[in-house]
Amino acid sequence: MPIRKLPDSLVNKIAAGEVVERPASAVKELVENALDAGAKTIAVDLRDGGAALLRVIDDGHGMTAEELPLALERHATSKLARDEDLAAIATLGFRGEALPAICGVSRFSITRRTRGTAEGLRLSGAGGVIAQRLGLPAEPGTTVEVQDLFFNTPARLKFLKSPAAETAATLRALTALAAAQPAVQLRVTHNGRAAITAPRAADQRARMGALWGWEAAERLLAVDRVERGVAVRGLVAPPDLTRGNRDDLLVVVNGRPVRDPALAQALLEAYRPLLPRDRYPLAVLRLAVDPADVDVNVHPTKATVRFRHARLVHEMIVAAVREAFARRDVVPSLHRGPAAATVSPAGAEPQPGETSGAVEQGALFTEAPAPYGVAFFGRVLGQVQDTFIVAASDREVFFLDQHVAHERVLFERVQGQIRAGAMASQHLLFAEPLEISPAARALLGRWRGPLEQLGFAFVESEDRVALVAVPTLLEDQDPARLIEAAVDDLGSPRAGAPAVDRALAFVACRAAVKADTPLGREEMERIVADLAITATPYFCPHGRPIVSRVSLADIRKELRRTW
Ligand SMILES: Nc1ncnc2c1ncn2[C@@H]1O[C@H](COP(=O)(O)OP(=O)(O)OP(=O)(O)O)[C@@H](O)[C@H]1O
Ligand SMILES: [Mg+2]
């Protein structure tokens, strides 16, 4: 076949293949266009996940009658003027490809009316060819309606997943956009039913309340760190609020939701080892970096980005999220009623993700967070049920779970010893032969490295294995029972790939004081003082909360009200 230039219709179909993989990508492009047009209100109507119909109505600045046909041409955009603009992109779109790609593989109509003009104009057609031009009354803004996506590309149509899967993907994309733009009202219907209702929100938390429900949104911890030109802000779940998949792990870079495994990985690293295996936190992280330091032109769908200083961004995410875990305001308060909601720190600037919207809905915390890493639990009063240490400051009463508190203390202490290469190990007087099943032995084999780093030592001979040393912390424990417990713990589904932190959490848990154990005042004071100086004083190594608190201000209020 001789070389020839492809006709536009075919070029568009090929390009569409890259930009529009499925209804979710089409709806993402259309909503991004609406956002770029400065829309404050966006309505999306879907049928069959967007495959049969997707309609996006916005109140943005619209297009002029002359611009409208141009918008359907490839490489036509109002967002880039000069070559240099590509180096620092400030809009969500810039390739001038999305509309022609979508219209090239669907039956479409675009209706526009610019503000200040009376008449609207509608272009409609199919397969990228405009068949009709119609003057009509219209609302200011733009409406794009796309029907029968991929009707002329049967191969692509065949690759669509089940309607339920496509619907889920579409709603996920819309949720990410809604999370990225709290100030824009987004209403989505699917097959005539409301699917997402996100009114204009005062802040990130209020927006997440509309998307994830208030119960979850209330528990999210505020992240806010700006350093070396990278701002990391947003909300992350405490380690005990997780999901079985990564769907609710949202990362937004300069206002653009991205699906970037490396960024998600950084977030997960910050949680390690607080998360059980196969559990993922809810999180919305907003990164702000100099647009010149991010390349968004990596892929036609613009869903991944490349950073000039990727390592720095990674470190900033980890640091910002860890910092959030160490803040005082992560401690659940027993009083969450409106009584606790109205007080805000005098003269304090509203914290991002922590402002009025949340307060109205029954806010969480009555005080400004203390500086990081300084937990203050006041004076130890005593113990209840041989399980909780009770301490009080001038403002609050704390209940500390003695086991998990001690576990956290030991975890960080041993971590320090390992880092310093000074892990204390105790040789057993007699090697302890281990009577364990072949499966348990295989498991022990997998975990041997991390266990040995912690001070365990084994000798293997033929088909037998014996324990010859244990961490000093565990020297008074029965060695056989210890290994039995290790095999149980490390083999449980919550444990991930062999890692020192996992094994360490096991050792800390074994060595920590148990519940139902009476403690002397000195022991309690020791635990509380040691806990206060840990890096993560509020969660045990497995992610369980350690402390609960009651505000004395709340108690005062409550008692006065009752009397
Ligand atoms: N909802 C809208 N409101 C106002 N103008 C719009 C809207 N949708 C599209 N346009 C105009 O049409 C042009 C083409 O849109 P299209 O989505 O194809 O390209 P783009 O947004 O510039 O880049 P990209 O292909 O990266 O999305 C835009 O540059 C914009 O000027
Ligand atoms: Mg666009």
Coordinates of C-alpha atoms and ligand atoms in Angstrom, one line a residue:
M1 CA 0.0 0.0 0.0
P2 CA 1.4 3.4 -0.9
I3 CA 2.0 5.9 1.9
R4 CA -0.8 8.4 2.2
K5 CA -2.1 10.9 4.7
L6 CA -4.8 9.6 6.9
P7 CA -8.2 11.2 6.7
D8 CA -9.2 13.3 9.7
S9 CA -11.9 10.9 10.8
L10 CA -9.4 8.1 11.1
V11 CA -6.8 10.3 12.8
N12 CA -9.4 11.3 15.3
K13 CA -10.4 7.7 16.0
I14 CA -6.8 6.8 16.6
A15 CA -6.2 9.7 18.9
A16 CA -9.5 9.0 20.6
G17 CA -8.1 5.6 21.5
E18 CA -5.4 7.2 23.6
V19 CA -7.5 9.9 25.2
V20 CA -10.8 8.1 25.7
E21 CA -10.2 4.7 27.0
R22 CA -13.7 4.3 28.6
P23 CA -16.6 6.5 29.7
A24 CA -14.7 7.5 32.8
S25 CA -12.0 9.2 30.8
A26 CA -14.5 11.0 28.6
V27 CA -16.4 12.4 31.6
K28 CA -13.1 13.4 33.2
E29 CA -12.1 15.4 30.2
L30 CA -15.5 17.1 29.9
V31 CA -15.6 18.1 33.6
E32 CA -12.0 19.3 33.4
N33 CA -13.0 21.5 30.5
A34 CA -15.8 22.9 32.6
L35 CA -13.4 23.6 35.5
D36 CA -11.0 25.3 33.1
A37 CA -13.9 27.5 32.0
G38 CA -14.2 28.7 35.6
A39 CA -17.5 26.9 36.2
K40 CA -18.9 27.2 39.7
T41 CA -21.7 24.6 39.2
I42 CA -21.4 21.5 37.2
A43 CA -24.1 18.9 36.6
V44 CA -23.4 15.5 35.1
D45 CA -26.0 13.1 33.9
L46 CA -25.0 9.5 33.1
R47 CA -26.8 6.6 31.6
D48 CA -25.2 3.1 31.9
G49 CA -22.1 4.4 33.5
G50 CA -21.7 7.0 30.7
A51 CA -21.6 4.5 27.8
A52 CA -25.2 5.3 26.7
L53 CA -25.2 9.0 27.7
L54 CA -23.0 11.5 29.4
R55 CA -24.1 15.0 29.7
V56 CA -22.0 17.7 31.4
I57 CA -23.7 21.1 32.0
D58 CA -21.5 23.9 33.3
D59 CA -21.9 27.6 34.1
G60 CA -18.4 28.6 32.9
H61 CA -17.4 31.3 30.5
G62 CA -18.6 29.4 27.5
M63 CA -17.4 29.9 23.9
T64 CA -18.2 32.3 21.2
A65 CA -20.1 31.2 18.1
E66 CA -16.9 31.4 16.1
E67 CA -14.9 29.4 18.7
L68 CA -17.4 26.5 18.9
P69 CA -16.6 24.7 15.7
L70 CA -12.9 25.2 16.3
A71 CA -13.1 23.4 19.7
L72 CA -14.0 20.3 17.7
E73 CA -10.9 20.4 15.7
R74 CA -7.7 18.6 16.7
H75 CA -5.0 20.7 18.3
A76 CA -7.3 23.6 18.8
T77 CA -7.0 25.0 22.3
S78 CA -7.5 28.3 24.1
K79 CA -5.1 27.2 26.9
L80 CA -1.7 27.4 25.3
A81 CA -0.5 30.3 23.3
R82 CA 3.3 30.0 23.1
D83 CA 5.8 27.2 23.3
E84 CA 7.0 28.4 26.7
D85 CA 3.5 27.9 28.1
L86 CA 4.0 24.1 27.9
A87 CA 6.7 24.4 30.5
A88 CA 4.4 25.6 33.2
I89 CA 0.8 24.5 32.6
A90 CA -1.8 26.1 34.8
T91 CA -5.0 24.6 33.3
L92 CA -6.2 21.0 33.4
G93 CA -6.4 20.7 29.6
F94 CA -3.8 21.9 27.2
R95 CA -3.5 19.4 24.4
G96 CA -6.6 20.5 22.4
E97 CA -7.5 16.9 21.9
A98 CA -10.2 15.9 24.2
L99 CA -13.3 17.3 22.5
P100 CA -12.4 16.1 19.0
A101 CA -11.4 12.7 20.4
I102 CA -14.7 12.3 22.3
C103 CA -16.9 13.6 19.5
G104 CA -15.0 11.5 17.0
V105 CA -16.3 8.3 18.7
S106 CA -19.8 9.3 19.7
R107 CA -23.0 11.0 18.7
F108 CA -22.5 14.5 20.2
S109 CA -24.0 17.8 20.7
I110 CA -22.4 20.9 22.2
T111 CA -24.5 23.9 23.2
R112 CA -23.0 27.2 24.3
R113 CA -24.0 30.6 25.3
T114 CA -21.4 33.2 26.3
R115 CA -22.4 35.5 29.1
G116 CA -23.9 38.7 27.9
T117 CA -25.3 37.3 24.7
A118 CA -28.9 36.2 24.4
E119 CA -28.7 33.5 21.7
G120 CA -27.2 30.1 22.2
L121 CA -25.8 27.9 19.5
R122 CA -25.8 24.1 19.3
L123 CA -23.6 21.9 17.0
S124 CA -24.5 18.3 16.8
G125 CA -23.3 15.4 14.8
A126 CA -21.7 11.9 14.9
G127 CA -18.3 10.5 14.5
G128 CA -16.7 13.9 14.6
V129 CA -18.7 15.3 11.7
I130 CA -21.0 18.2 12.4
A131 CA -24.4 17.5 10.9
Q132 CA -26.5 20.3 12.4
R133 CA -26.1 23.9 13.5
L134 CA -28.9 25.3 15.5
G135 CA -29.5 28.7 17.1
L136 CA -31.6 28.4 20.3
P137 CA -32.2 29.9 23.7
A138 CA -29.7 28.5 26.2
E139 CA -28.4 29.1 29.6
P140 CA -25.0 30.8 29.9
G141 CA -22.2 28.3 29.9
T142 CA -21.6 25.1 28.0
T143 CA -23.4 21.8 27.7
V144 CA -21.8 18.8 26.1
E145 CA -23.9 15.7 25.5
V146 CA -22.3 12.5 24.3
Q147 CA -24.3 9.5 23.4
D148 CA -23.4 6.0 22.4
L149 CA -19.7 6.3 23.0
F150 CA -17.6 4.1 20.7
F151 CA -20.6 3.4 18.4
N152 CA -18.2 3.6 15.4
T153 CA -15.3 1.8 17.0
P154 CA -16.7 -1.7 17.8
A155 CA -13.3 -3.0 18.9
R156 CA -13.2 -0.5 21.7
L157 CA -16.8 -1.1 22.6
K158 CA -16.0 -4.8 23.1
F159 CA -13.3 -3.9 25.6
L160 CA -15.6 -2.1 27.9
K161 CA -16.1 -3.9 31.2
S162 CA -19.5 -4.7 32.8
P163 CA -21.8 -1.7 33.2
A164 CA -21.3 -1.9 36.9
A165 CA -17.5 -1.7 36.5
E166 CA -17.7 1.2 34.1
T167 CA -20.1 3.0 36.3
A168 CA -17.8 2.6 39.3
A169 CA -14.8 3.9 37.3
T170 CA -16.8 6.9 36.1
L171 CA -18.0 7.7 39.6
R172 CA -14.4 7.3 40.9
A173 CA -13.1 9.8 38.4
L174 CA -15.9 12.2 39.3
T175 CA -15.2 11.8 43.0
A176 CA -11.5 12.6 42.5
L177 CA -12.4 15.8 40.6
A178 CA -14.9 16.8 43.3
A179 CA -12.3 16.2 46.0
A180 CA -9.8 18.3 44.0
Q181 CA -12.2 21.2 43.7
P182 CA -14.1 21.7 47.0
A183 CA -15.4 25.2 45.9
V184 CA -17.2 23.9 42.8
Q185 CA -20.7 22.4 43.2
L186 CA -21.0 19.0 41.5
R187 CA -24.2 17.1 41.1
V188 CA -24.1 13.7 39.4
T189 CA -27.1 11.5 38.4
H190 CA -26.9 8.0 37.2
N191 CA -29.9 6.5 35.3
G192 CA -32.0 9.3 36.8
R193 CA -30.9 8.8 40.4
A194 CA -28.6 11.1 42.4
A195 CA -25.1 9.5 42.6
I196 CA -22.9 12.3 43.9
T197 CA -24.2 15.5 45.5
A198 CA -21.4 17.8 46.5
P199 CA -22.6 21.3 47.3
R200 CA -20.0 24.1 47.3
A201 CA -17.9 23.4 50.3
A202 CA -16.1 25.7 52.6
D203 CA -13.1 23.4 52.9
Q204 CA -11.7 20.1 52.2
R205 CA -13.2 18.3 55.1
A206 CA -16.7 19.5 54.3
R207 CA -16.2 18.3 50.7
M208 CA -15.0 14.9 51.9
G209 CA -18.1 14.7 54.2
A210 CA -20.3 15.0 51.1
L211 CA -18.3 12.4 49.2
W212 CA -17.3 9.9 51.9
G213 CA -19.9 10.6 54.6
W214 CA -19.5 12.6 57.7
E215 CA -18.6 9.8 60.0
A216 CA -15.4 9.2 58.0
A217 CA -14.7 12.8 57.2
E218 CA -14.8 13.8 60.9
R219 CA -12.1 11.3 61.7
L220 CA -9.7 12.4 59.0
L221 CA -6.4 14.0 60.2
A222 CA -5.3 17.3 58.8
V223 CA -2.0 17.3 56.9
D224 CA -0.3 20.6 56.4
R225 CA 3.3 20.9 55.7
V226 CA 5.2 23.3 53.4
E227 CA 8.9 22.9 53.0
R228 CA 11.4 23.4 50.2
G229 CA 8.9 24.6 47.7
V230 CA 6.6 21.6 48.2
A231 CA 3.3 22.0 50.0
V232 CA 1.5 18.9 51.1
R233 CA -2.0 19.5 52.5
G234 CA -5.1 17.5 52.9
L235 CA -6.7 14.9 55.0
V236 CA -5.7 11.4 55.8
A237 CA -7.4 8.7 57.8
P238 CA -6.2 7.4 61.1
P239 CA -4.6 4.0 60.6
D240 CA -7.7 2.2 61.9
L241 CA -10.0 3.7 59.2
T242 CA -9.2 1.8 56.1
R243 CA -10.6 0.2 53.0
G244 CA -9.9 -3.0 51.1
N245 CA -8.8 -1.2 48.0
R246 CA -7.0 2.0 46.9
D247 CA -10.0 3.7 45.5
D248 CA -10.2 6.3 48.3
L249 CA -6.6 7.2 48.1
L250 CA -6.7 10.5 46.2
V251 CA -3.7 12.6 45.2
V252 CA -4.1 16.0 43.6
V253 CA -1.2 17.8 42.1
N254 CA -1.7 21.5 41.5
G255 CA -5.4 21.0 41.3
R256 CA -5.2 18.0 39.0
P257 CA -6.3 14.5 40.3
V258 CA -3.6 12.0 39.4
R259 CA -3.3 8.3 39.5
D260 CA 0.3 7.9 40.3
P261 CA 1.5 4.7 41.9
A262 CA 4.7 6.4 43.2
L263 CA 2.8 9.1 45.0
A264 CA 0.4 6.5 46.5
Q265 CA 3.4 4.5 47.5
A266 CA 4.8 7.5 49.4
L267 CA 1.6 7.9 51.3
L268 CA 1.5 4.2 52.2
E269 CA 5.1 4.4 53.3
A270 CA 4.1 7.0 55.8
Y271 CA 1.6 4.6 57.3
R272 CA 4.0 1.7 57.5
P273 CA 3.8 -0.4 59.6
L274 CA 0.5 0.9 61.0
L275 CA -1.6 -0.7 58.3
P276 CA -2.7 -4.3 58.1
R277 CA -1.9 -6.0 54.9
D278 CA -4.2 -5.3 52.0
R279 CA -5.8 -2.4 53.8
Y280 CA -5.5 1.1 52.4
P281 CA -6.3 4.4 54.1
L282 CA -8.8 7.0 52.9
A283 CA -6.8 10.0 52.0
V284 CA -6.9 13.1 49.9
L285 CA -3.5 14.8 49.6
R286 CA -3.1 18.0 47.7
L287 CA 0.4 18.8 46.5
A288 CA 1.3 22.2 45.4
V289 CA 4.6 22.6 43.6
D290 CA 6.0 25.1 41.1
P291 CA 4.2 24.2 37.8
A292 CA 7.6 24.5 36.1
D293 CA 8.8 21.5 38.3
V294 CA 6.0 19.2 37.1
D295 CA 5.6 17.7 33.7
V296 CA 1.9 16.9 33.1
N297 CA 2.4 16.1 29.5
V298 CA 3.6 12.6 30.1
H299 CA 0.5 10.7 28.9
P300 CA -2.5 11.7 26.7
T301 CA -4.9 11.1 29.6
K302 CA -2.8 13.5 31.8
A303 CA -3.4 11.2 34.7
T304 CA 0.2 10.7 35.6
V305 CA 2.8 13.4 36.1
R306 CA 6.6 13.6 36.4
F307 CA 8.4 15.6 38.9
R308 CA 11.7 17.3 38.5
H309 CA 12.5 16.5 42.1
A310 CA 10.7 13.2 42.6
R311 CA 12.7 12.2 45.6
L312 CA 12.0 15.4 47.4
V313 CA 8.2 15.1 46.7
H314 CA 8.3 11.6 48.0
E315 CA 10.1 12.6 51.2
M316 CA 7.8 15.6 51.7
I317 CA 4.7 13.3 51.5
V318 CA 6.1 10.9 54.0
A319 CA 7.1 13.6 56.4
A320 CA 3.8 15.5 56.1
V321 CA 1.7 12.4 56.8
R322 CA 3.9 11.2 59.7
E323 CA 3.7 14.6 61.2
A324 CA -0.1 14.4 61.1
F325 CA -0.1 11.1 63.1
A326 CA 2.0 12.7 65.8
R327 CA -0.3 15.6 66.4
R328 CA -2.2 15.9 69.5
D329 CA -5.5 16.4 67.8
V330 CA -5.5 12.8 66.5
V331 CA -6.6 11.6 69.9
P332 CA -10.3 10.8 69.8
S333 CA -12.3 12.9 72.2
L334 CA -15.2 11.3 74.0
H335 CA -17.3 14.4 73.6
R336 CA -18.1 15.2 70.0
G337 CA -21.4 17.0 70.5
P338 CA -22.1 20.6 69.5
A339 CA -20.9 21.7 73.0
A340 CA -17.4 20.8 71.8
A341 CA -17.8 22.4 68.4
T342 CA -18.1 26.1 69.0
V343 CA -14.8 26.8 70.7
S344 CA -11.9 27.6 68.4
P345 CA -8.5 28.7 69.5
A346 CA -8.5 32.4 70.0
G347 CA -7.0 34.3 67.2
A348 CA -5.8 31.2 65.5
E349 CA -5.8 31.1 61.7
P350 CA -8.2 28.5 60.4
Q351 CA -6.2 25.4 59.5
P352 CA -6.6 24.1 56.0
G353 CA -9.1 21.3 56.0
E354 CA -10.0 22.2 59.6
T355 CA -12.3 25.2 59.3
S356 CA -15.8 26.5 59.5
G357 CA -17.6 23.8 57.4
A358 CA -16.3 21.1 59.7
V359 CA -17.2 23.1 62.8
E360 CA -20.8 23.6 61.7
Q361 CA -21.2 19.9 61.2
G362 CA -20.1 19.0 64.7
A363 CA -16.4 19.5 64.7
L364 CA -13.9 17.3 66.4
F365 CA -11.3 19.2 68.3
T366 CA -11.5 22.2 70.5
E367 CA -7.9 23.1 70.7
A368 CA -5.1 23.9 68.4
P369 CA -2.7 21.0 67.9
A370 CA 0.3 21.0 70.1
P371 CA 3.7 21.1 68.5
Y372 CA 4.6 17.8 66.9
G373 CA 6.0 15.0 68.9
V374 CA 5.2 16.6 72.3
A375 CA 2.5 14.6 73.8
F376 CA 1.4 15.8 77.2
F377 CA -0.8 13.6 79.3
G378 CA -0.4 15.4 82.6
R379 CA -0.3 13.6 85.9
V380 CA -1.0 9.9 86.4
L381 CA -4.1 9.4 88.6
G382 CA -4.3 5.7 88.7
Q383 CA -5.5 2.6 86.8
V384 CA -9.0 1.4 86.0
Q385 CA -9.9 -2.2 85.4
D386 CA -6.2 -3.1 85.6
T387 CA -6.1 -2.1 81.9
F388 CA -6.3 1.7 81.5
I389 CA -4.0 4.2 82.9
V390 CA -5.8 7.4 83.8
A391 CA -3.9 10.7 83.7
A392 CA -5.1 14.3 83.8
S393 CA -3.8 17.7 82.7
D394 CA -5.5 21.0 83.6
R395 CA -7.7 20.6 80.6
E396 CA -8.3 17.0 80.0
V397 CA -8.5 13.5 81.4
F398 CA -6.8 10.8 79.4
F399 CA -7.4 7.1 79.3
L400 CA -4.4 5.2 78.0
D401 CA -4.6 1.6 77.1
Q402 CA -1.5 0.3 79.0
H403 CA -0.7 -2.6 76.7
V404 CA -0.7 -0.6 73.4
A405 CA 1.0 2.4 75.1
H406 CA 3.8 0.2 76.3
E407 CA 3.9 -1.6 72.9
R408 CA 4.5 1.8 71.2
V409 CA 7.3 2.7 73.6
L410 CA 9.1 -0.6 73.1
F411 CA 8.6 -0.5 69.4
E412 CA 10.3 2.8 69.1
R413 CA 13.0 1.9 71.6
V414 CA 13.9 -1.3 69.7
Q415 CA 13.8 0.5 66.4
G416 CA 16.3 2.9 67.8
Q417 CA 18.5 0.1 69.0
I418 CA 18.4 -1.6 65.6
R419 CA 19.3 1.7 63.9
A420 CA 22.2 2.1 66.2
G421 CA 23.2 -1.5 65.5
A422 CA 22.9 -2.3 69.2
M423 CA 20.1 -4.8 69.4
A424 CA 20.4 -6.6 72.6
S425 CA 20.2 -10.4 72.3
Q426 CA 20.3 -13.1 75.0
H427 CA 21.8 -16.5 74.2
L428 CA 19.8 -19.4 75.6
L429 CA 21.6 -21.7 78.0
F430 CA 20.4 -24.7 76.0
A431 CA 19.4 -24.6 72.4
E432 CA 15.6 -25.0 72.2
P433 CA 14.6 -27.5 69.5
L434 CA 11.5 -26.3 67.7
E435 CA 8.7 -28.8 67.2
I436 CA 6.9 -27.1 64.4
S437 CA 5.0 -28.2 61.3
P438 CA 6.7 -28.0 57.9
A439 CA 4.4 -25.1 57.0
A440 CA 5.4 -23.2 60.1
R441 CA 9.0 -23.9 59.4
A442 CA 8.8 -22.5 55.9
L443 CA 7.2 -19.4 57.3
L444 CA 9.9 -19.1 59.9
G445 CA 12.4 -19.4 57.0
R446 CA 10.8 -16.5 55.2
W447 CA 10.9 -14.3 58.4
R448 CA 14.3 -15.4 59.5
G449 CA 16.1 -12.3 58.3
P450 CA 13.9 -9.8 60.1
L451 CA 13.8 -12.0 63.2
E452 CA 17.5 -12.3 63.4
Q453 CA 17.9 -8.5 63.1
L454 CA 15.8 -8.3 66.2
G455 CA 18.0 -10.6 68.2
F456 CA 16.6 -14.1 67.5
A457 CA 19.1 -16.7 66.4
F458 CA 18.5 -20.1 65.0
V459 CA 20.6 -23.1 64.1
E460 CA 19.5 -25.5 61.5
S461 CA 20.6 -29.1 61.1
E462 CA 19.2 -31.5 58.6
D463 CA 15.5 -31.4 59.2
R464 CA 15.6 -29.8 62.6
V465 CA 15.8 -26.2 63.6
A466 CA 16.6 -24.9 67.1
L467 CA 16.4 -21.5 68.7
V468 CA 19.7 -20.4 70.3
A469 CA 19.1 -16.7 71.2
V470 CA 16.2 -14.3 71.8
P471 CA 15.9 -10.6 72.1
T472 CA 16.8 -9.5 75.6
L473 CA 13.4 -7.9 75.9
L474 CA 11.9 -11.4 75.7
E475 CA 14.4 -13.3 77.7
D476 CA 12.0 -14.3 80.4
Q477 CA 9.5 -15.8 78.0
D478 CA 9.1 -19.5 77.3
P479 CA 11.1 -19.9 74.0
A480 CA 8.9 -22.6 72.5
R481 CA 5.7 -20.5 73.2
L482 CA 7.4 -17.5 71.8
I483 CA 8.1 -19.1 68.4
E484 CA 4.7 -20.6 68.3
A485 CA 3.3 -17.1 68.8
A486 CA 5.7 -15.6 66.2
V487 CA 4.6 -18.1 63.6
D488 CA 0.9 -17.4 64.4
D489 CA 1.4 -13.7 64.2
L490 CA 3.6 -13.5 61.2
G491 CA 1.6 -16.0 59.2
S492 CA -1.7 -14.2 59.8
P493 CA -3.3 -12.4 56.9
R494 CA -2.6 -9.0 58.4
A495 CA 1.1 -9.5 58.1
G496 CA 2.7 -8.4 54.8
A497 CA 6.0 -9.3 53.2
P498 CA 8.7 -10.0 55.7
A499 CA 9.9 -6.7 57.2
V500 CA 11.7 -5.8 60.3
D501 CA 8.9 -3.5 61.4
R502 CA 6.4 -6.3 61.3
A503 CA 8.6 -8.6 63.4
L504 CA 9.4 -5.7 65.6
A505 CA 5.7 -5.0 66.2
F506 CA 5.4 -8.7 67.2
V507 CA 8.3 -8.5 69.7
A508 CA 7.0 -5.2 71.1
C509 CA 3.5 -6.7 71.6
R510 CA 4.9 -9.8 73.3
A511 CA 7.1 -7.8 75.6
A512 CA 4.6 -5.1 76.5
V513 CA 2.6 -5.3 79.7
K514 CA -0.7 -7.0 79.2
A515 CA -4.2 -5.8 79.9
D516 CA -5.7 -7.0 83.2
T517 CA -2.3 -6.5 84.9
P518 CA -2.2 -4.3 88.0
L519 CA 0.6 -1.7 87.7
G520 CA 2.4 0.3 90.4
R521 CA 2.4 4.1 90.2
E522 CA 6.0 4.2 89.1
E523 CA 5.4 1.7 86.3
M524 CA 2.5 3.8 85.0
E525 CA 4.4 7.0 85.2
R526 CA 7.3 5.5 83.3
I527 CA 5.0 4.3 80.5
V528 CA 3.2 7.6 80.2
A529 CA 6.5 9.6 80.3
D530 CA 8.1 7.3 77.7
L531 CA 5.0 7.4 75.5
A532 CA 5.0 11.2 75.5
I533 CA 8.4 11.3 73.8
T534 CA 7.7 8.7 71.1
A535 CA 7.3 9.9 67.5
T536 CA 3.9 8.4 67.2
P537 CA 2.3 8.6 70.6
Y538 CA -1.3 8.0 69.6
F539 CA -1.2 4.8 67.6
C540 CA 0.3 1.4 68.5
P541 CA 2.5 -0.3 65.9
H542 CA -0.6 -2.1 64.5
G543 CA -2.5 1.1 64.0
R544 CA -4.7 0.9 67.1
P545 CA -5.4 4.1 68.9
I546 CA -3.7 4.3 72.3
V547 CA -5.4 7.2 74.0
S548 CA -8.9 8.5 74.5
R549 CA -9.6 11.8 76.2
V550 CA -12.3 13.8 77.8
S551 CA -12.1 17.6 77.9
L552 CA -12.7 19.1 81.3
A553 CA -14.3 22.1 79.6
D554 CA -16.9 19.8 78.1
I555 CA -17.5 18.2 81.5
R556 CA -17.9 21.6 83.1
K557 CA -20.4 22.6 80.5
E558 CA -22.3 19.4 80.7
L559 CA -22.6 19.4 84.5
R560 CA -23.7 23.0 84.7
R561 CA -26.3 22.3 82.1
T562 CA -27.6 19.3 84.0
W563 CA -27.8 21.1 87.3
Ligands
LIG1 N1 -17.0 23.5 28.9 C1 -16.3 24.4 28.2 N2 -16.4 25.7 28.4 C2 -15.7 26.6 27.7 N3 -14.8 26.3 26.7 C3 -14.7 25.0 26.5 C4 -15.4 24.0 27.2 N4 -15.0 22.8 26.7 C5 -14.0 23.0 25.7 N5 -13.8 24.4 25.6 C6 -12.9 25.0 24.7 O1 -12.6 24.1 23.7 C7 -11.2 23.9 23.6 C8 -10.9 22.5 23.2 O2 -11.2 21.6 24.3 P1 -10.4 20.3 24.5 O3 -10.8 19.6 25.7 O4 -10.5 19.6 23.2 O5 -8.9 20.8 24.6 P2 -8.2 21.4 25.8 O6 -9.0 21.4 27.0 O7 -7.7 22.7 25.4 O8 -7.0 20.4 26.0 P3 -7.1 18.8 26.4 O9 -7.1 18.0 25.1 O10 -5.8 18.6 27.1 O11 -8.3 18.7 27.2 C9 -10.7 24.4 24.9 O12 -9.3 24.8 24.8 C10 -11.6 25.5 25.3 O13 -11.3 26.7 24.8
MG2 MG -9.9 19.6 27.7

